[in-house]
């Protein structure tokens, strides 16, 4: 059953509707980073074509974490599933984690294995590790997997402490995860400046996702001063590592 559209918050600008889906996705992501969740939601709902899967995954995050909307796990799952079936590797991985360890729902190993397998077959190394752990009768895995498990179990303080330890050891994945946590304000007090510092740290260590996030921050002025030249440099670095959204952003900025 199709998900109902959210009530309009405000009229979106004409240049949004006229833009290519990949540019629309970039614009929505920028609004999300500036905590304009209702506008981001409306934009994601309007996106179709090649960017639809990622837009649906992002809508799932809004309802999963209660950002700009009332938290609703049922709607989050529906959006994640729609995104995963449309080709979103991130959505498949997220569904696998939810069915494996989320305390809000009954554990379903078969469902978890199915979605993690989809993600792993699409190249997700973390999903592959989790699948191996399930085969070994262990679902905790390495430090990052333990941190994700703690977050899913609602143990935010312990998770942030573990991520901080891993970040201090120079783990770019942990630094990136901490940055997202500070940016969203779901598990800690929201702090865009701290998020920007962490994204920069991980970006300098070569993390493509952080390079892209940093590029968007520099482009929008969220968490740091606007600087279009620096934004393009970071986006180019991310694109050079194969980051799809960074490639699209650069292509549409030409």
XYZ file of C-alpha atoms in Angstrom:
254
model
C 0.000 0.000 0.000
C 1.491 3.385 -0.971
C 2.475 5.633 1.887
C 0.348 8.727 2.317
C 1.873 12.030 1.368
C 2.605 14.460 4.195
C 0.603 17.664 4.365
C 2.312 20.523 2.594
C 4.445 22.686 4.812
C 5.319 25.363 2.328
C 5.467 25.790 -1.417
C 8.711 24.429 -2.772
C 10.600 26.737 -5.146
C 10.114 26.309 -8.870
C 13.796 25.563 -9.403
C 13.417 22.472 -7.185
C 10.679 21.007 -9.365
C 12.616 21.932 -12.521
C 15.836 20.276 -11.319
C 17.004 16.774 -12.157
C 16.240 14.130 -9.469
C 19.884 13.996 -8.396
C 19.937 17.757 -7.842
C 16.651 17.537 -5.950
C 18.245 14.942 -3.709
C 21.181 17.247 -3.038
C 18.859 20.150 -2.201
C 16.818 17.989 0.177
C 19.984 16.717 1.861
C 21.132 20.312 2.368
C 17.819 21.190 4.045
C 18.166 18.118 6.269
C 21.646 19.191 7.340
C 20.273 22.590 8.326
C 17.598 20.817 10.430
C 14.811 21.959 8.094
C 13.261 18.525 8.414
C 9.766 19.391 7.198
C 11.088 20.934 3.988
C 13.484 18.019 3.488
C 10.583 15.614 3.966
C 8.464 17.414 1.394
C 11.354 17.406 -1.065
C 12.088 13.705 -0.573
C 8.414 12.904 -1.104
C 8.566 14.769 -4.421
C 11.651 12.995 -5.780
C 11.252 10.308 -8.418
C 13.459 8.659 -10.995
C 17.023 7.550 -10.280
C 17.117 9.250 -6.858
C 13.839 7.806 -5.561
C 15.420 4.908 -3.630
C 17.753 7.164 -1.665
C 14.931 9.653 -1.033
C 12.753 6.860 0.409
C 15.611 5.692 2.625
C 15.992 9.218 4.002
C 12.254 9.411 4.700
C 12.649 6.207 6.699
C 15.338 7.863 8.809
C 13.008 10.759 9.628
C 10.331 8.417 10.958
C 12.833 6.068 12.603
C 14.494 8.850 14.597
C 11.509 11.205 14.914
C 13.151 14.112 13.118
C 10.518 16.715 12.235
C 7.803 14.044 12.510
C 6.444 11.825 15.254
C 8.585 8.690 15.484
C 6.776 5.830 13.755
C 8.628 2.540 13.345
C 5.920 1.083 11.098
C 6.252 3.935 8.589
C 10.046 3.830 8.860
C 10.041 0.122 8.003
C 7.731 0.720 5.049
C 9.992 3.419 3.640
C 13.146 1.348 4.247
C 11.572 -1.635 2.503
C 10.455 0.456 -0.453
C 13.935 1.948 -0.732
C 15.658 -1.427 -0.425
C 13.519 -2.998 -3.118
C 14.254 -0.009 -5.347
C 17.982 -0.667 -4.981
C 19.153 1.180 -1.843
C 21.987 -0.779 -0.253
C 21.819 1.419 2.856
C 18.148 0.591 3.317
C 18.817 -3.145 3.021
C 21.555 -2.906 5.631
C 19.352 -0.860 7.962
C 16.508 -3.374 7.675
C 18.922 -6.179 8.487
C 20.056 -4.397 11.649
C 16.498 -3.664 12.738
C 15.347 -7.259 12.374
C 18.494 -8.500 14.062
C 18.706 -6.359 17.188
C 16.161 -3.553 17.501
C 14.340 -3.820 20.877
C 11.229 -2.184 19.397
C 10.436 -5.266 17.354
C 10.714 -9.023 17.575
C 13.995 -10.463 16.357
C 13.606 -12.220 13.030
C 16.834 -13.921 12.008
C 15.506 -14.989 8.620
C 14.435 -11.441 7.729
C 17.710 -10.063 9.063
C 19.721 -12.517 7.005
C 17.684 -11.772 3.869
C 18.201 -7.996 3.989
C 21.829 -8.229 5.083
C 22.478 -10.627 2.220
C 21.010 -8.137 -0.252
C 23.265 -5.432 1.142
C 26.330 -7.688 1.166
C 25.751 -8.808 -2.407
C 25.605 -5.131 -3.353
C 29.057 -4.630 -1.837
C 28.348 -3.634 1.787
C 31.326 -4.891 3.815
C 29.639 -4.288 7.191
C 26.660 -6.401 6.153
C 29.022 -9.172 5.074
C 30.738 -9.062 8.487
C 27.417 -9.281 10.298
C 26.384 -12.265 8.197
C 29.653 -13.983 9.053
C 29.050 -13.203 12.724
C 25.592 -14.748 12.520
C 27.142 -17.888 11.055
C 29.553 -17.943 13.995
C 26.635 -17.478 16.442
C 27.830 -13.963 17.233
C 25.961 -10.778 16.369
C 28.265 -8.262 18.030
C 31.348 -8.385 15.836
C 33.988 -5.681 16.002
C 33.889 -2.330 17.793
C 31.714 -0.545 15.264
C 29.184 -3.371 15.200
C 29.067 -3.368 19.008
C 28.438 0.378 18.965
C 25.613 0.003 16.444
C 24.119 -2.788 18.551
C 24.221 -0.549 21.644
C 22.462 2.235 19.744
C 19.749 -0.155 18.601
C 19.354 -1.415 22.186
C 18.822 2.157 23.395
C 22.151 2.248 25.241
C 23.084 5.650 23.833
C 25.588 6.673 26.489
C 27.601 3.454 26.211
C 27.454 3.612 22.420
C 28.732 7.192 22.283
C 31.500 6.317 24.762
C 32.581 3.366 22.610
C 32.440 5.421 19.422
C 34.477 8.158 21.108
C 37.133 5.611 22.105
C 37.267 4.258 18.573
C 37.416 7.798 17.182
C 40.341 8.636 19.461
C 42.097 5.600 17.983
C 41.666 7.154 14.538
C 38.840 4.953 13.229
C 37.278 7.030 10.405
C 34.031 5.021 10.456
C 33.565 5.767 14.172
C 34.371 9.451 13.642
C 31.820 9.604 10.826
C 29.153 7.909 12.972
C 29.798 10.340 15.826
C 29.513 13.245 13.416
C 26.099 12.026 12.266
C 24.993 11.628 15.882
C 25.985 15.196 16.751
C 24.393 16.467 13.552
C 21.041 14.770 14.172
C 20.941 15.310 17.943
C 19.168 11.974 18.408
C 21.508 10.438 21.008
C 23.300 13.596 22.211
C 22.597 17.298 22.283
C 22.589 18.591 18.709
C 25.861 20.343 17.865
C 26.466 21.201 14.203
C 29.860 22.741 14.947
C 31.051 19.547 16.625
C 29.613 17.520 13.742
C 31.545 19.670 11.265
C 34.788 19.159 13.219
C 34.288 15.399 13.184
C 33.354 15.272 9.513
C 36.530 17.226 8.735
C 38.616 14.833 10.823
C 37.179 11.764 9.085
C 37.367 13.445 5.671
C 41.081 14.093 6.160
C 41.471 10.380 6.964
C 39.938 9.592 3.592
C 36.341 8.721 4.517
C 34.280 9.410 1.374
C 30.958 9.766 3.201
C 32.465 12.424 5.473
C 34.028 14.221 2.510
C 30.596 14.430 0.907
C 28.923 15.582 4.143
C 31.617 18.200 4.614
C 31.124 19.420 1.057
C 27.414 19.895 1.700
C 28.106 21.754 4.946
C 30.507 24.096 3.194
C 28.013 24.603 0.392
C 25.116 25.412 2.731
C 26.881 27.081 5.653
C 25.480 24.543 8.133
C 27.995 24.091 10.963
C 30.690 26.171 9.258
C 31.096 29.205 7.050
C 30.106 28.851 3.401
C 32.988 28.224 1.021
C 32.053 27.020 -2.448
C 35.632 26.338 -3.542
C 36.384 24.138 -0.513
C 33.026 22.433 -0.927
C 33.871 21.448 -4.499
C 37.311 20.185 -3.472
C 35.824 17.849 -0.870
C 33.088 16.714 -3.232
C 35.740 15.930 -5.846
C 37.685 13.848 -3.317
C 34.545 11.913 -2.401
C 33.644 11.455 -6.064
C 37.164 10.214 -6.738
C 36.465 7.368 -4.323
C 33.269 6.460 -6.132
C 30.783 8.270 -3.879
C 27.660 8.311 -6.048
C 25.955 11.366 -4.532
C 29.164 13.401 -4.751
C 29.523 12.468 -8.419
C 25.959 13.531 -9.097
C 26.371 16.810 -7.216
C 29.512 17.725 -9.162
C 27.967 16.735 -12.460
C 24.929 18.915 -11.877
C 27.055 21.840 -10.624
C 28.903 22.079 -13.938
